Short mmCIF file of C-alpha atoms in Angstrom, two decimals:
data_model
loop_
_atom_site.label_atom_id
_atom_site.label_comp_id
_atom_site.label_asym_id
_atom_site.label_seq_id
_atom_site.Cartn_x
_atom_site.Cartn_y
_atom_site.Cartn_z
CA MET A 1 -27.63 -17.58 -5.19
CA LYS A 2 -26.57 -15.34 -2.09
CA LEU A 3 -26.85 -19.17 0.07
CA LEU A 4 -24.36 -20.59 -2.32
CA PHE A 5 -22.15 -17.72 -1.85
CA VAL A 6 -22.20 -18.24 1.79
CA LEU A 7 -21.63 -22.25 0.96
CA ILE A 8 -18.50 -21.35 -1.19
CA THR A 9 -16.91 -18.82 1.74
CA LEU A 10 -17.47 -21.24 4.34
CA ILE A 11 -16.09 -24.69 2.47
CA VAL A 12 -13.20 -23.26 0.71
CA PRO A 13 -11.18 -21.74 3.58
CA ALA A 14 -11.99 -25.29 5.25
CA LEU A 15 -11.19 -27.16 2.44
CA THR A 16 -7.91 -25.32 1.89
CA ALA A 17 -6.74 -24.87 5.55
CA SER A 18 -7.37 -29.38 5.75
CA VAL A 19 -5.37 -29.57 2.12
CA MET A 20 -2.45 -27.52 3.68
CA ALA A 21 -2.69 -29.24 7.03
CA GLU A 22 -2.32 -32.46 5.14
CA GLU A 23 0.42 -31.11 3.15
CA SER A 24 1.96 -29.99 6.44
CA LYS A 25 2.32 -33.56 7.42
CA ASN A 26 4.07 -34.98 4.78
CA LYS A 27 6.54 -32.15 4.44
CA GLN A 28 9.87 -33.11 6.22
CA PRO A 29 9.79 -31.06 9.97
CA ASN A 30 11.85 -28.12 11.04
CA ILE A 31 13.89 -28.54 13.88
CA VAL A 32 14.71 -26.39 16.06
CA PHE A 33 16.93 -26.91 19.25
CA ILE A 34 16.89 -24.21 22.03
CA LEU A 35 20.37 -25.29 24.63
CA ALA A 36 20.64 -23.67 27.73
CA ASP A 37 23.40 -23.66 30.12
CA ASP A 38 23.85 -24.97 33.41
CA HIS A 39 19.32 -24.99 33.44
CA ARG A 40 18.86 -27.41 36.51
CA TRP A 41 16.11 -29.99 35.55
CA ASP A 42 13.82 -28.02 37.90
CA TYR A 43 14.15 -24.80 37.82
CA LEU A 44 11.21 -24.40 35.61
CA SER A 45 7.68 -23.26 36.54
CA VAL A 46 6.63 -26.49 34.69
CA MET A 47 8.02 -28.46 37.35
CA GLY A 48 6.67 -27.07 40.61
CA HIS A 49 9.60 -24.62 41.04
CA SER A 50 8.30 -22.04 43.95
CA PHE A 51 8.78 -18.98 42.22
CA ILE A 52 10.36 -19.08 38.59
CA GLU A 53 8.73 -18.12 35.92
CA THR A 54 8.77 -20.15 32.65
CA PRO A 55 5.46 -19.64 30.96
CA ASN A 56 7.03 -20.26 27.24
CA ILE A 57 9.00 -23.27 28.09
CA ASP A 58 5.68 -24.53 30.05
CA SER A 59 4.09 -24.32 26.94
CA ILE A 60 6.32 -26.59 24.82
CA ALA A 61 5.78 -29.16 27.66
CA ASN A 62 2.07 -28.44 27.94
CA GLU A 63 1.96 -28.88 24.31
CA GLY A 64 4.99 -31.95 23.70
CA VAL A 65 6.51 -34.76 25.89
CA LEU A 66 8.67 -33.19 29.03
CA PHE A 67 11.07 -36.07 29.79
CA GLU A 68 11.20 -36.38 33.33
CA ASN A 69 14.14 -38.67 33.38
CA ALA A 70 16.30 -36.65 31.04
CA PHE A 71 20.59 -37.00 31.95
CA VAL A 72 24.21 -36.15 30.55
CA THR A 73 26.59 -38.49 29.93
CA SER A 74 29.18 -36.51 31.09
CA SER A 75 27.88 -33.20 33.40
CA LEU A 76 30.65 -30.81 31.44
CA CYS A 77 29.93 -28.27 29.07
CA SER A 78 32.01 -29.65 26.29
CA PRO A 79 31.22 -33.42 26.23
CA SER A 80 27.90 -33.01 26.78
CA ARG A 81 27.38 -30.22 23.54
CA ALA A 82 29.63 -33.25 21.90
CA SER A 83 26.75 -35.53 22.43
CA PHE A 84 23.89 -33.81 21.52
CA LEU A 85 25.61 -33.02 18.06
CA THR A 86 27.30 -36.42 17.51
CA GLY A 87 24.75 -38.83 19.37
CA GLN A 88 27.78 -40.53 20.89
CA TYR A 89 29.36 -40.69 24.20
CA PRO A 90 32.55 -38.85 25.19
CA GLN A 91 34.37 -42.09 24.93
CA GLN A 92 33.70 -42.34 21.24
CA HIS A 93 33.79 -38.28 20.20
CA GLY A 94 37.10 -37.57 22.48
CA VAL A 95 35.82 -34.43 23.79
CA GLN A 96 36.61 -35.55 27.31
CA ASN A 97 36.32 -32.46 29.64
CA ASN A 98 36.75 -28.53 29.24
CA PHE A 99 40.36 -28.60 27.95
CA THR A 100 40.18 -31.89 24.96
CA VAL A 101 39.83 -30.33 21.96
CA TRP A 102 36.98 -31.05 19.40
CA ASP A 103 37.86 -33.05 16.53
CA ASN A 104 36.87 -32.17 13.48
CA LYS A 105 37.02 -35.23 11.81
CA ASN A 106 33.36 -35.52 14.28
CA VAL A 107 30.28 -36.25 12.49
CA THR A 108 27.29 -34.24 13.60
CA TYR A 109 23.59 -35.01 12.94
CA PHE A 110 23.81 -31.47 10.68
CA GLU A 111 25.51 -33.43 8.07
CA HIS A 112 23.35 -35.97 7.46
CA LEU A 113 20.15 -32.94 7.25
CA LYS A 114 22.05 -31.20 5.16
CA LYS A 115 22.58 -34.15 2.40
CA ALA A 116 18.70 -34.91 2.84
CA GLY A 117 18.03 -30.89 1.73
CA TYR A 118 18.22 -29.07 5.20
CA SER A 119 18.91 -25.37 5.25
CA THR A 120 21.05 -25.38 8.72
CA ALA A 121 22.64 -23.13 11.31
CA PHE A 122 24.29 -23.21 14.46
CA ILE A 123 23.68 -19.77 16.05
CA GLY A 124 25.32 -19.11 19.40
CA LYS A 125 27.43 -20.36 22.20
CA TRP A 126 30.19 -23.49 21.23
CA HIS A 127 32.05 -23.93 24.03
CA MET A 128 34.45 -26.42 23.24
CA PRO A 129 38.28 -26.33 23.15
CA GLY A 130 40.02 -24.95 20.25
CA GLY A 131 38.58 -22.36 18.62
CA LEU A 132 35.60 -22.88 16.51
CA PRO A 133 35.79 -25.88 14.66
CA THR A 134 35.07 -26.65 10.65
CA LEU A 135 31.52 -27.55 11.15
CA ARG A 136 30.63 -29.74 7.68
CA GLY A 137 26.60 -29.36 6.62
CA VAL A 138 26.03 -25.69 8.27
CA ASP A 139 25.26 -23.14 6.12
CA GLN A 140 24.96 -20.22 8.78
CA PHE A 141 27.66 -20.46 11.92
CA ILE A 142 27.46 -17.53 14.13
CA SER A 143 29.48 -18.06 17.30
CA PHE A 144 32.10 -16.12 19.57
CA GLU A 145 35.41 -17.24 20.86
CA HIS A 146 35.11 -14.10 23.57
CA MET A 147 36.56 -14.78 27.18
CA GLY A 148 37.77 -18.37 26.15
CA GLY A 149 34.32 -19.19 24.19
CA GLN A 150 32.13 -18.50 27.38
CA GLY A 151 31.08 -15.20 25.94
CA ALA A 152 29.35 -12.20 28.01
CA TYR A 153 26.33 -11.34 28.92
CA TYR A 154 27.04 -7.56 27.55
CA GLY A 155 29.79 -6.99 25.30
CA THR A 156 30.75 -10.23 22.95
CA PRO A 157 31.71 -9.47 19.63
CA TYR A 158 30.14 -12.47 17.15
CA ILE A 159 31.48 -14.09 14.77
CA VAL A 160 29.73 -14.73 11.84
CA ASN A 161 30.92 -17.87 9.47
CA GLY A 162 33.99 -16.74 10.07
CA LYS A 163 34.12 -12.90 9.62
CA LYS A 164 34.88 -11.64 12.95
CA LEU A 165 32.53 -8.39 13.64
CA LYS A 166 32.50 -4.89 15.76
CA LEU A 167 30.87 -5.04 19.01
CA GLY A 168 27.48 -4.21 17.90
CA GLU A 169 28.23 -4.86 14.23
CA SER A 170 25.48 -7.19 12.29
CA PRO A 171 26.02 -8.18 9.04
CA ILE A 172 22.51 -9.68 8.23
CA GLU A 173 20.24 -6.92 7.23
CA GLY A 174 17.25 -6.32 9.76
CA VAL A 175 19.02 -8.20 12.78
CA ASN A 176 19.44 -6.13 15.86
CA ILE A 177 22.24 -6.06 18.00
CA ASN A 178 21.47 -4.67 21.34
CA GLY A 179 24.17 -5.98 23.15
CA TYR A 180 22.55 -8.69 25.54
CA ILE A 181 23.66 -11.89 24.47
CA THR A 182 19.99 -14.01 24.79
CA GLU A 183 18.32 -11.82 23.06
CA ASP A 184 21.33 -11.08 20.58
CA LEU A 185 21.42 -14.98 19.33
CA THR A 186 17.48 -14.63 19.29
CA ASN A 187 17.45 -11.54 17.08
CA PHE A 188 19.83 -13.69 14.98
CA SER A 189 17.72 -16.91 14.81
CA LEU A 190 14.71 -15.43 14.11
CA LYS A 191 15.88 -13.62 11.01
CA PHE A 192 17.34 -17.29 9.97
CA ILE A 193 13.91 -18.92 10.54
CA GLU A 194 12.26 -15.90 8.10
CA ASN A 195 14.90 -16.50 5.47
CA ASN A 196 14.55 -20.09 5.24
CA LYS A 197 10.63 -20.64 6.02
CA ASP A 198 9.83 -21.85 2.40
CA GLN A 199 12.00 -25.08 3.10
CA PRO A 200 12.83 -28.08 5.81
CA PHE A 201 15.42 -26.59 8.13
CA ALA A 202 17.37 -27.10 11.33
CA LEU A 203 18.69 -24.20 13.68
CA TYR A 204 20.65 -25.00 16.79
CA LEU A 205 20.59 -22.06 19.26
CA SER A 206 22.65 -22.30 21.85
CA HIS A 207 22.36 -20.00 24.96
CA LYS A 208 25.02 -18.64 27.13
CA ALA A 209 22.51 -18.29 29.62
CA LEU A 210 22.15 -19.49 32.74
CA HIS A 211 26.27 -20.09 32.68
CA LEU A 212 27.83 -17.91 35.37
CA PRO A 213 28.02 -15.07 36.39
CA MET A 214 24.03 -15.62 35.69
CA THR A 215 23.87 -11.71 34.54
CA PRO A 216 19.83 -10.76 33.84
CA PRO A 217 19.15 -8.06 31.81
CA THR A 218 18.92 -4.92 33.31
CA ASN A 219 14.71 -4.68 33.03
CA LEU A 220 14.86 -7.98 34.84
CA ALA A 221 17.32 -7.42 37.76
CA GLY A 222 15.62 -7.84 41.03
CA ARG A 223 12.90 -9.38 40.76
CA TYR A 224 13.25 -12.15 42.88
CA ASP A 225 14.42 -10.00 45.24
CA ASP A 226 11.74 -10.48 48.14
CA GLU A 227 11.54 -14.18 47.36
CA LYS A 228 12.51 -16.54 50.02
CA VAL A 229 14.82 -19.25 49.15
CA THR A 230 15.75 -22.52 51.02
CA LEU A 231 18.66 -24.18 50.43
CA PRO A 232 19.21 -27.68 50.86
CA LYS A 233 19.53 -28.83 54.42
CA GLU A 234 22.96 -29.44 54.24
CA ALA A 235 23.82 -25.87 52.12
CA ASP A 236 24.63 -22.82 53.95
CA SER A 237 24.61 -19.36 52.67
CA TRP A 238 28.66 -18.97 52.24
CA LEU A 239 29.04 -23.10 50.98
CA ALA A 240 30.46 -21.26 47.71
CA PHE A 241 33.60 -20.18 49.93
CA ALA A 242 34.46 -23.24 51.36
CA ASP A 243 35.99 -27.41 50.11
CA GLY A 244 36.94 -25.85 47.15
CA ASN A 245 34.05 -24.40 46.15
CA PHE A 246 35.21 -21.05 45.87
CA LYS A 247 36.59 -21.90 42.53
CA HIS A 248 33.03 -21.80 40.76
CA PHE A 249 33.65 -17.66 41.49
CA LEU A 250 30.44 -17.74 43.25
CA TRP A 251 30.93 -14.32 45.14
CA ASP A 252 27.68 -13.67 46.86
CA PRO A 253 25.61 -15.74 49.65
CA LEU A 254 24.44 -18.92 47.50
CA GLU A 255 20.92 -16.98 48.29
CA GLU A 256 21.45 -14.34 46.16
CA LYS A 257 22.98 -15.92 42.86
CA MET A 258 20.21 -18.42 43.10
CA LYS A 259 17.90 -15.57 42.24
CA ASP A 260 20.37 -14.22 39.60
CA TYR A 261 19.96 -17.94 37.95
CA ALA A 262 16.23 -17.33 38.18
CA GLU A 263 15.93 -14.15 36.60
CA THR A 264 18.44 -15.01 34.18
CA ALA A 265 16.41 -17.90 33.36
CA MET A 266 13.47 -16.00 33.25
CA ALA A 267 15.22 -13.36 30.55
CA MET A 268 15.43 -16.64 28.57
CA ASP A 269 11.99 -17.64 28.72
CA GLN A 270 11.07 -14.73 27.21
CA GLN A 271 13.50 -15.04 24.23
CA ILE A 272 11.85 -18.23 23.50
CA GLY A 273 8.53 -17.13 23.71
CA LEU A 274 9.95 -15.02 20.50
CA VAL A 275 11.06 -18.23 18.89
CA LEU A 276 7.73 -19.94 19.60
CA ASP A 277 5.94 -16.53 17.93
CA LYS A 278 7.54 -16.28 14.98
CA LEU A 279 6.86 -20.14 14.30
CA ASP A 280 3.51 -19.35 14.74
CA GLU A 281 3.18 -16.15 12.79
CA LEU A 282 4.85 -17.88 9.65
CA GLY A 283 2.37 -20.79 9.68
CA LEU A 284 5.57 -23.17 10.62
CA SER A 285 4.54 -24.50 14.24
CA ASP A 286 2.75 -27.62 13.55
CA ASN A 287 5.43 -29.09 11.33
CA THR A 288 8.48 -27.83 13.81
CA ILE A 289 10.05 -29.73 16.35
CA VAL A 290 10.90 -27.75 18.93
CA VAL A 291 13.34 -29.20 21.52
CA PHE A 292 14.46 -27.25 25.06
CA ALA A 293 17.26 -28.80 26.72
CA GLY A 294 20.18 -28.07 28.85
CA ASP A 295 23.76 -29.30 28.86
CA ASN A 296 23.93 -30.22 32.29
CA GLY A 297 22.92 -29.87 36.21
CA TYR A 298 23.79 -27.96 38.65
CA MET A 299 24.12 -27.84 42.16
CA TRP A 300 23.16 -25.13 44.70
CA GLY A 301 24.43 -26.58 47.73
CA GLU A 302 23.10 -30.33 47.91
CA HIS A 303 25.93 -32.64 49.23
CA ARG A 304 27.78 -29.55 50.22
CA LEU A 305 28.66 -28.80 46.13
CA ILE A 306 28.18 -26.15 43.80
CA ASP A 307 28.22 -26.42 40.14
CA LYS A 308 28.14 -30.27 38.19
CA ARG A 309 30.19 -32.37 37.61
CA TRP A 310 29.63 -35.40 40.10
CA SER A 311 27.43 -38.07 39.74
CA TYR A 312 24.40 -37.01 41.86
CA GLU A 313 21.10 -36.01 40.29
CA GLU A 314 21.07 -32.30 40.63
CA SER A 315 23.87 -32.67 38.78
CA ILE A 316 23.52 -35.18 36.04
CA ARG A 317 19.86 -34.33 35.33
CA ILE A 318 18.58 -31.70 32.73
CA PRO A 319 15.66 -30.66 31.11
CA PHE A 320 14.14 -32.15 28.51
CA ILE A 321 11.10 -31.42 26.38
CA VAL A 322 9.86 -31.88 22.55
CA ARG A 323 7.09 -30.24 20.92
CA TYR A 324 5.84 -31.33 17.52
CA PRO A 325 2.05 -31.07 16.90
CA ASN A 326 2.16 -33.33 13.51
CA GLY A 327 4.42 -36.40 15.28
CA ILE A 328 3.58 -36.52 19.23
CA LYS A 329 0.51 -38.15 20.32
CA ASN A 330 -1.55 -37.41 23.36
CA PRO A 331 0.71 -33.73 23.73
CA GLY A 332 1.48 -32.78 27.30
CA ARG A 333 2.76 -36.01 28.81
CA ARG A 334 5.28 -36.46 30.66
CA SER A 335 7.66 -39.33 30.04
CA GLN A 336 9.38 -41.29 33.19
CA GLU A 337 11.66 -43.05 30.64
CA MET A 338 15.35 -42.75 30.55
CA LEU A 339 16.55 -40.41 27.98
CA LEU A 340 20.06 -39.36 27.43
CA ASN A 341 21.71 -36.28 25.63
CA LEU A 342 23.24 -38.60 23.04
CA ASP A 343 19.70 -39.29 22.11
CA MET A 344 18.89 -36.06 20.40
CA ALA A 345 20.71 -36.87 17.14
CA PRO A 346 19.04 -39.92 15.82
CA THR A 347 15.76 -38.68 16.87
CA PHE A 348 16.02 -35.56 15.18
CA LEU A 349 17.20 -37.85 12.26
CA GLU A 350 14.51 -40.69 12.57
CA LEU A 351 12.18 -37.84 12.69
CA ALA A 352 13.20 -36.48 9.55
CA GLY A 353 13.18 -39.79 7.57
CA ILE A 354 16.85 -40.36 7.52
CA GLU A 355 18.62 -43.47 8.36
CA VAL A 356 20.48 -43.35 11.50
CA PRO A 357 24.28 -43.72 11.31
CA ASP A 358 25.62 -47.26 12.96
CA GLN A 359 28.58 -44.39 14.62
CA MET A 360 25.71 -42.78 16.47
CA GLN A 361 25.54 -44.77 19.99
CA GLY A 362 22.41 -43.15 21.39
CA LYS A 363 18.46 -44.37 20.87
CA SER A 364 15.71 -42.88 18.77
CA ALA A 365 12.90 -41.69 21.31
CA VAL A 366 10.43 -41.60 18.66
CA SER A 367 8.72 -44.28 19.99
CA VAL A 368 7.93 -42.21 22.97
CA LEU A 369 6.88 -39.15 21.38
CA GLU A 370 4.36 -41.69 19.46
CA ASP A 371 2.99 -42.80 22.86
CA LYS A 372 4.17 -46.21 22.18
CA ASP A 373 4.72 -49.10 25.04
CA GLU A 374 8.54 -49.27 24.40
CA THR A 375 11.33 -48.78 27.09
CA LEU A 376 14.12 -46.75 26.10
CA ARG A 377 16.91 -48.17 28.15
CA ASP A 378 16.65 -49.86 31.86
CA ALA A 379 20.64 -48.52 32.91
CA TRP A 380 23.39 -46.41 31.31
CA LEU A 381 26.82 -45.71 31.90
CA TYR A 382 27.99 -41.97 33.04
CA LYS A 383 31.88 -40.84 33.20
CA TYR A 384 33.41 -37.86 34.32
CA TYR A 385 36.88 -37.13 33.21
CA GLU A 386 39.21 -35.19 35.51
CA ASP A 387 39.93 -31.75 33.99
CA TYR A 388 42.16 -29.90 36.81
CA PRO A 389 41.97 -27.35 38.73
CA TYR A 390 38.46 -28.42 39.41
CA PRO A 391 39.03 -30.53 42.49
CA VAL A 392 36.35 -32.98 41.36
CA PRO A 393 38.15 -37.06 41.25
CA GLU A 394 37.49 -38.75 37.98
CA GLN A 395 34.56 -41.39 38.21
CA LEU A 396 32.31 -43.74 36.57
CA ALA A 397 28.54 -44.48 37.34
CA LEU A 398 25.70 -46.76 36.39
CA ARG A 399 22.48 -45.48 36.85
CA THR A 400 19.31 -48.03 36.67
CA LYS A 401 16.36 -47.36 37.34
CA ARG A 402 16.38 -47.80 40.97
CA TYR A 403 20.07 -47.70 41.57
CA LYS A 404 22.84 -45.87 41.45
CA LEU A 405 26.65 -46.83 41.55
CA ILE A 406 29.74 -44.36 41.61
CA ASP A 407 32.85 -45.53 41.39
CA TYR A 408 35.31 -43.07 42.41
CA LYS A 409 38.86 -43.48 40.52
CA ARG A 410 40.48 -41.42 43.71
CA GLY A 411 39.95 -39.47 47.09
CA LYS A 412 36.54 -40.73 47.93
CA LYS A 413 34.73 -44.13 48.67
CA ASP A 414 32.49 -45.73 46.01
CA GLU A 415 29.03 -44.88 46.41
CA LEU A 416 25.88 -46.99 46.06
CA PHE A 417 22.56 -45.36 46.62
CA ASP A 418 18.71 -46.52 46.15
CA LEU A 419 17.67 -43.75 44.21
CA LYS A 420 13.99 -44.60 45.05
CA ASN A 421 13.73 -45.13 49.05
CA ASP A 422 16.46 -42.38 48.95
CA PRO A 423 16.20 -39.81 46.10
CA LEU A 424 18.30 -37.48 47.50
CA GLU A 425 21.56 -39.61 47.54
CA GLN A 426 22.18 -39.32 51.20
CA ILE A 427 22.63 -42.79 52.46
CA ASN A 428 25.37 -44.91 50.93
CA LEU A 429 24.36 -48.81 50.88
CA ILE A 430 27.88 -49.69 49.79
CA ASP A 431 28.78 -51.42 53.03
CA LYS A 432 25.21 -53.46 53.67
CA ALA A 433 25.39 -56.81 53.92
CA ASN A 434 22.04 -57.28 52.54
CA MET A 435 23.20 -54.86 49.23
CA GLN A 436 26.24 -56.82 48.29
CA ASP A 437 24.74 -59.10 45.22
CA ILE A 438 22.89 -55.73 44.09
CA TYR A 439 26.56 -54.05 44.33
CA GLN A 440 28.55 -56.68 42.62
CA GLU A 441 25.67 -56.83 39.76
CA LEU A 442 26.20 -53.37 39.33
CA LYS A 443 29.66 -53.38 39.37
CA THR A 444 29.49 -56.03 37.16
CA ARG A 445 27.31 -54.50 34.53
CA LEU A 446 29.01 -51.19 34.78
CA SER A 447 32.52 -52.87 33.80
CA ALA A 448 30.75 -54.67 30.99
CA MET A 449 28.92 -50.78 29.82
CA GLU A 450 32.50 -49.21 30.16
CA VAL A 451 34.06 -51.48 27.74
CA GLU A 452 31.19 -51.44 25.35
CA VAL A 453 30.63 -47.71 25.06
CA SER A 454 34.57 -47.72 24.56
CA GLN A 455 34.26 -49.77 21.41
CA PRO A 456 35.09 -48.29 18.09
CA THR A 457 31.96 -47.43 16.02
CA ALA A 458 31.56 -46.88 12.54
CA THR A 459 32.39 -43.69 11.09
CA THR A 460 30.28 -41.98 8.44
CA LYS A 461 32.56 -39.26 6.29
#
């Protein structure tokens, strides 16, 4: 009898765990998308940065798939964010720069998830012109209009489902609002996850970090003061005050702002750790898709430039990491496939078992997550629309796996780079006699792709 009891105590929990694991695999996956602002693709310890500490983001990579060639189709907050939501190029969703208004007729992936039974939330920075939108398919919309939608690291009053709160006020029981925006948005998100643990949910957590003024919380301010920062060879400490770069408001030596940036990133990473811990605590981790990404890159003096907007790699390249234990084969991989921000929406829908609508121009990356030998694309189109007063010319670029052609609309000579032999884009090959066939081929392809992505697509109401 004693032996039988021992066997039962060993077998029953194992069988129960097995059944629960199988049930988890058959359920619609939860979705947690975490978006950082202005986070460079290589400012992660998992990418070998010399001093930054991002252990929680690293863990997403170590347990998932890190896309080393992930990009945005327009390197600017508003158009990039609209592409994440719609799965479309800016030529389609219409948010061309930080001054063109979001069209409430745009269809986001939230609508499709909501129709499929998901509980949904958008929490954090919206930052598209026209004020806060009417987001169909979103149950909980927590954002802010403070400072033109940028918010502040301290002192941002939040708007919850249309109701503007007093500073420090929270209408959600059990949510602590302490004033540091990264922590506040995380606390709202933790409560949403907790409240929806028994049904499929989709959370979009959009941080202000790491955007200017790059302010870490007081407990991390100065953490990297003693670290040595190596600037790009063409940069200098006071580059932010030269050649129009002053418009980006970096009022300190470049090295000091880079340390602030890293400290702000570390603070965000700590809060991401709390989200991961909550999923573990509730037993949701295996069946939850967690994506960490940036809305664009950031230049720290490369090409003697600050900020983003330009077609160079440091500007257009983003971190994009996916963890989904129930749906990723051979986790811990790094993919070299060229993934775009507009691929995220169709990827989410396919993983949720929802047909991807025709108006989405992105490609689902599920084949990469399943470790299938399939190419996502061999080329893609970048477009930057002017947004005065920033002194950056309108430009189109075609980026293939090896080459990049940049077509400037004014004020600067077109550029052609061989990314294999010149990854830092220092040598313009556009006038080289031995490159003319490649140049013409790329130019023709760029024009054709611009026409293709600009063609009207089907809409879903």
